[in-house]
Amino acid sequence: MNAQSEQVWDVCVIGGGPAGMMAAARAAELGASVVLLERNNSLGKKLLITGGGRCNVTNAEFDTKKLLSKFKDGGKFLASPFSQWNSKDTIEFFNGRGMPTKVQAENRAFPVSDTAQSVWDVLVEYLKESGVTVMSNSRVESLNTENGRIVSAQLKYGDAVRAHAFILATGGLSHPETGSTGDGFRMLKALGHRVNDTEAALVPLALKVPLVDAAGVALRDVKITVYQNNVKQETGSGKMLFTHVGLSGPAILNLSREIGELLKYGDVDVEVDLLPDQGFDVVDAKLQEIFRTDINKKIRNVLGTMVQPSLVTSILQFAQIDPDTKCNSVTREMRVRLMKTLKHLRLPVTGLLGMDKAVTTSGGVALTELDFKTMSSILFPNLFLVGDILDIDRPSGGYSLQICWTSGFVAGTSAAQYATSAQ
Ligand SMILES: Cc1cc2nc3c(=O)[nH]c(=O)nc-3n(C[C@H](O)[C@H](O)[C@H](O)COP(=O)(O)OP(=O)(O)OC[C@H]3O[C@@H](n4cnc5c(N)ncnc54)[C@H](O)[C@@H]3O)c2cc1C
């Protein structure tokens, strides 16, 4: 169904991530007419990659005081919304809708199915059942105001969508390919809201076993693949530098924000392809040729024709090959190990340098700019703010999504009530 430009909805929700979906369905459940505007062609893209695809749906600490103590300064702001919807409510909500959960270390709760798709399915069913109209491919550009109220959401390619109340759920800045590119921050700044900058996230990596002999070696072109639970998460390419404790250089720095985010949810490996322009077969053929030509030389003296000579010691160490091995004694197994090292150098990451990974701040709208009883803006009483758009410093362990469920529920309730009283 298309939103008619002359139609005035009770509630317009901008952004179909977990916070927006929860808010929209809750408002509609209370009887409000609700339109959900999502810029992508489908909802909840980021939700589907949470927890390495397993989705740590909440933190099952049911003592709200204890739970909120984990939020640093943000905890005191969250007491009121959490008194309306806490992590027990989250568990009951999903369980009650046919998604059983299990609780693992540090109270991390996951769907028993071990897949984020189950969480997505519950939310989409909730939206359908409550009668929310979803408009995908609808990117909102700005919010129009009149007399201290928001009156419409201007679509980038289309009409303005009018409503009595608006819920902004456009997310933060991580994983921009999922749709969260900071549009909400720009809209809020334009309305006069204070939005704290996101913390600089371009930082080098620390490795479990740094290649110390290679420290200082810079490579002009490598391909990097980032893994969590052996599942490919990110890729990048370009210049890379080996340091005494790990890796740096543009290819690494550009991936550090995503790696930092992934580290919150589990172990991360980076895999370096040192010869990205050459396939396995080509590398194998070259190695065989080198070993045939320099039959009596030591391997450490010939490998410098394939990679930078200053890398040779580390490569051989990694491939568990004695550097003094004569070329004519290199076995097929050794050659395979060498090729794997050159093409798939797997390095477990222990953390980001210069950033306490447990307490990274995400930036967002300043918490003093909201009334947390309703999640409304202090500048515009009919604007409600939810999810990652809020500047809440939180640890890993399901806390981020719990903020989405709580703020979404409270904003959905308040927006529906506001819309009713406005008519
Ligand atoms: C790799 C990764 C793993 C994670 N794992 C977990 C986990 O296991 N547990 C946990 O608690 N948290 C996890 N998180 C954090 C969690 O994903 C976020 O807290 C959550 O997705 C925030 O939800 P949101 O609805 O606020 O924003 P988002 O999920 O970012 O959704 C925002 C939506 O708004 C849309 N949008 C943006 N701009 C516009 C616009 N102008 N017009 C219309 N629509 C727009 C976007 O397309 C998007 O669909 C993880 C994050 C990452 C990056």
GROMACS .gro file of N, CA and C and ligand atoms in nm, residues 14-20 37-40 44 46 49-51 55-56 138-140 169-172 174-175 178-180 183 187 261-262 265 386-389 394 398-402 404, ligand 1:
model
  191
   14ILE      N    1   1.061   0.601   1.138
   14ILE     CA    2   1.164   0.613   1.034
   14ILE      C    3   1.279   0.519   1.070
   15GLY      N    4   1.298   0.413   0.990
   15GLY     CA    5   1.405   0.317   1.015
   15GLY      C    6   1.350   0.184   1.062
   16GLY      N    7   1.371   0.079   0.983
   16GLY     CA    8   1.317  -0.053   1.016
   16GLY      C    9   1.420  -0.150   1.069
   17GLY      N   10   1.499  -0.106   1.166
   17GLY     CA   11   1.588  -0.198   1.238
   17GLY      C   12   1.510  -0.251   1.358
   18PRO      N   13   1.579  -0.321   1.451
   18PRO     CA   14   1.507  -0.378   1.566
   18PRO      C   15   1.430  -0.273   1.647
   19ALA      N   16   1.489  -0.155   1.669
   19ALA     CA   17   1.421  -0.054   1.751
   19ALA      C   18   1.297  -0.001   1.679
   20GLY      N   19   1.310   0.027   1.550
   20GLY     CA   20   1.197   0.080   1.473
   20GLY      C   21   1.085  -0.023   1.458
   37LEU      N   22   0.884   0.361   0.757
   37LEU     CA   23   0.961   0.397   0.638
   37LEU      C   24   1.101   0.340   0.649
   38GLU      N   25   1.141   0.258   0.554
   38GLU     CA   26   1.273   0.196   0.556
   38GLU      C   27   1.343   0.223   0.423
   39ARG      N   28   1.467   0.268   0.430
   39ARG     CA   29   1.537   0.304   0.306
   39ARG      C   30   1.577   0.183   0.222
   40ASN      N   31   1.604   0.070   0.289
   40ASN     CA   32   1.644  -0.050   0.216
   40ASN      C   33   1.522  -0.119   0.155
   44GLY      N   34   1.560  -0.471   0.884
   44GLY     CA   35   1.650  -0.537   0.978
   44GLY      C   36   1.774  -0.603   0.922
   46LYS      N   37   2.088  -0.518   0.964
   46LYS     CA   38   2.193  -0.533   1.066
   46LYS      C   39   2.155  -0.642   1.166
   49ILE      N   40   2.286  -0.983   1.104
   49ILE     CA   41   2.428  -1.018   1.121
   49ILE      C   42   2.472  -1.011   1.267
   50THR      N   43   2.378  -0.985   1.359
   50THR     CA   44   2.418  -0.970   1.499
   50THR      C   45   2.469  -1.102   1.557
   51GLY      N   46   2.561  -1.086   1.653
   51GLY     CA   47   2.616  -1.202   1.723
   51GLY      C   48   2.675  -1.305   1.628
   55CYS      N   49   2.273  -1.380   1.691
   55CYS     CA   50   2.194  -1.278   1.762
   55CYS      C   51   2.187  -1.300   1.913
   56ASN      N   52   2.270  -1.226   1.981
   56ASN     CA   53   2.263  -1.221   2.128
   56ASN      C   54   2.149  -1.124   2.160
  138SER      N   55   1.225   0.366   0.098
  138SER     CA   56   1.174   0.500   0.131
  138SER      C   57   1.272   0.568   0.225
  139ARG      N   58   1.367   0.639   0.166
  139ARG     CA   59   1.468   0.705   0.248
  139ARG      C   60   1.421   0.845   0.287
  140VAL      N   61   1.419   0.871   0.417
  140VAL     CA   62   1.377   1.002   0.465
  140VAL      C   63   1.497   1.096   0.465
  169ALA      N   64   1.437   0.608   1.420
  169ALA     CA   65   1.505   0.482   1.455
  169ALA      C   66   1.606   0.446   1.346
  170THR      N   67   1.684   0.545   1.307
  170THR     CA   68   1.773   0.525   1.191
  170THR      C   69   1.908   0.464   1.227
  171GLY      N   70   1.931   0.429   1.355
  171GLY     CA   71   2.055   0.360   1.392
  171GLY      C   72   2.175   0.452   1.402
  172GLY      N   73   2.292   0.389   1.422
  172GLY     CA   74   2.417   0.466   1.438
  172GLY      C   75   2.495   0.471   1.309
  174SER      N   76   2.774   0.219   1.250
  174SER     CA   77   2.851   0.100   1.218
  174SER      C   78   2.783   0.018   1.107
  175HIS      N   79   2.864  -0.051   1.029
  175HIS     CA   80   2.813  -0.130   0.916
  175HIS      C   81   2.720  -0.049   0.828
  178THR      N   82   2.445  -0.175   0.591
  178THR     CA   83   2.313  -0.223   0.634
  178THR      C   84   2.209  -0.112   0.634
  179GLY      N   85   2.254   0.010   0.605
  179GLY     CA   86   2.158   0.121   0.595
  179GLY      C   87   2.178   0.232   0.695
  180SER      N   88   2.253   0.203   0.804
  180SER     CA   89   2.272   0.308   0.905
  180SER      C   90   2.394   0.392   0.869
  183ASP      N   91   2.203   0.922   0.883
  183ASP     CA   92   2.099   1.015   0.839
  183ASP      C   93   2.026   1.078   0.958
  187MET      N   94   1.961   1.470   1.059
  187MET     CA   95   1.828   1.529   1.076
  187MET      C   96   1.815   1.593   1.213
  261GLU      N   97   3.368  -0.376   1.664
  261GLU     CA   98   3.229  -0.414   1.689
  261GLU      C   99   3.218  -0.566   1.703
  262LEU      N  100   3.286  -0.638   1.612
  262LEU     CA  101   3.281  -0.785   1.616
  262LEU      C  102   3.345  -0.839   1.744
  265TYR      N  103   3.152  -0.934   2.041
  265TYR     CA  104   3.065  -1.051   2.041
  265TYR      C  105   3.140  -1.184   2.027
  386VAL      N  106   1.492   0.637   1.942
  386VAL     CA  107   1.512   0.500   1.991
  386VAL      C  108   1.638   0.433   1.934
  387GLY      N  109   1.686   0.332   2.005
  387GLY     CA  110   1.792   0.244   1.955
  387GLY      C  111   1.929   0.308   1.950
  388ASP      N  112   2.005   0.269   1.849
  388ASP     CA  113   2.146   0.310   1.838
  388ASP      C  114   2.164   0.460   1.818
  389ILE      N  115   2.057   0.530   1.790
  389ILE     CA  116   2.068   0.675   1.769
  389ILE      C  117   2.104   0.745   1.900
  394ARG      N  118   2.770   0.122   2.624
  394ARG     CA  119   2.723  -0.008   2.669
  394ARG      C  120   2.826  -0.118   2.641
  398GLY      N  121   2.446  -0.840   2.460
  398GLY     CA  122   2.301  -0.831   2.441
  398GLY      C  123   2.242  -0.700   2.490
  399TYR      N  124   2.326  -0.613   2.543
  399TYR     CA  125   2.277  -0.486   2.599
  399TYR      C  126   2.226  -0.391   2.490
  400SER      N  127   2.292  -0.393   2.373
  400SER     CA  128   2.253  -0.300   2.267
  400SER      C  129   2.111  -0.330   2.218
  401LEU      N  130   2.086  -0.457   2.194
  401LEU     CA  131   1.951  -0.492   2.146
  401LEU      C  132   1.847  -0.470   2.255
  402GLN      N  133   1.886  -0.493   2.381
  402GLN     CA  134   1.789  -0.469   2.489
  402GLN      C  135   1.747  -0.321   2.490
  404CYS      N  136   1.723  -0.142   2.228
  404CYS     CA  137   1.626  -0.130   2.117
  404CYS      C  138   1.488  -0.175   2.159
  424LIG     C1  139   2.848  -0.695   1.357
  424LIG     C2  140   2.750  -0.655   1.465
  424LIG     C3  141   2.705  -0.751   1.553
  424LIG     C4  142   2.618  -0.715   1.656
  424LIG     N1  143   2.574  -0.812   1.740
  424LIG     C5  144   2.491  -0.777   1.844
  424LIG     C6  145   2.440  -0.876   1.935
  424LIG     O1  146   2.461  -0.996   1.917
  424LIG     N2  147   2.364  -0.833   2.039
  424LIG     C7  148   2.333  -0.700   2.059
  424LIG     O2  149   2.267  -0.668   2.157
  424LIG     N3  150   2.376  -0.606   1.970
  424LIG     C8  151   2.451  -0.642   1.865
  424LIG     N4  152   2.493  -0.546   1.775
  424LIG     C9  153   2.438  -0.409   1.789
  424LIG    C10  154   2.296  -0.406   1.728
  424LIG     O3  155   2.299  -0.461   1.599
  424LIG    C11  156   2.244  -0.263   1.722
  424LIG     O4  157   2.241  -0.212   1.854
  424LIG    C12  158   2.104  -0.258   1.663
  424LIG     O5  159   2.099  -0.310   1.531
  424LIG    C13  160   2.053  -0.114   1.660
  424LIG     O6  161   1.922  -0.115   1.611
  424LIG     P1  162   1.854   0.015   1.552
  424LIG     O7  163   1.717  -0.025   1.515
  424LIG     O8  164   1.872   0.128   1.645
  424LIG     O9  165   1.942   0.051   1.423
  424LIG     P2  166   1.979  -0.035   1.293
  424LIG    O10  167   1.975  -0.179   1.321
  424LIG    O11  168   2.104   0.025   1.243
  424LIG    O12  169   1.859  -0.003   1.194
  424LIG    C14  170   1.839   0.126   1.142
  424LIG    C15  171   1.748   0.116   1.022
  424LIG    O13  172   1.716   0.247   0.976
  424LIG    C16  173   1.725   0.251   0.835
  424LIG     N5  174   1.752   0.388   0.794
  424LIG    C17  175   1.865   0.460   0.813
  424LIG     N6  176   1.852   0.582   0.762
  424LIG    C18  177   1.727   0.590   0.710
  424LIG    C19  178   1.655   0.693   0.643
  424LIG     N7  179   1.710   0.811   0.619
  424LIG     N8  180   1.529   0.666   0.601
  424LIG    C20  181   1.471   0.544   0.622
  424LIG     N9  182   1.536   0.444   0.685
  424LIG    C21  183   1.663   0.466   0.730
  424LIG    C22  184   1.839   0.156   0.805
  424LIG    O14  185   1.835   0.112   0.670
  424LIG    C23  186   1.815   0.045   0.905
  424LIG    O15  187   1.728  -0.055   0.854
  424LIG    C24  188   2.578  -0.579   1.671
  424LIG    C25  189   2.622  -0.483   1.581
  424LIG    C26  190   2.707  -0.520   1.477
  424LIG    C27  191   2.752  -0.415   1.379
   0.00000   0.00000   0.00000
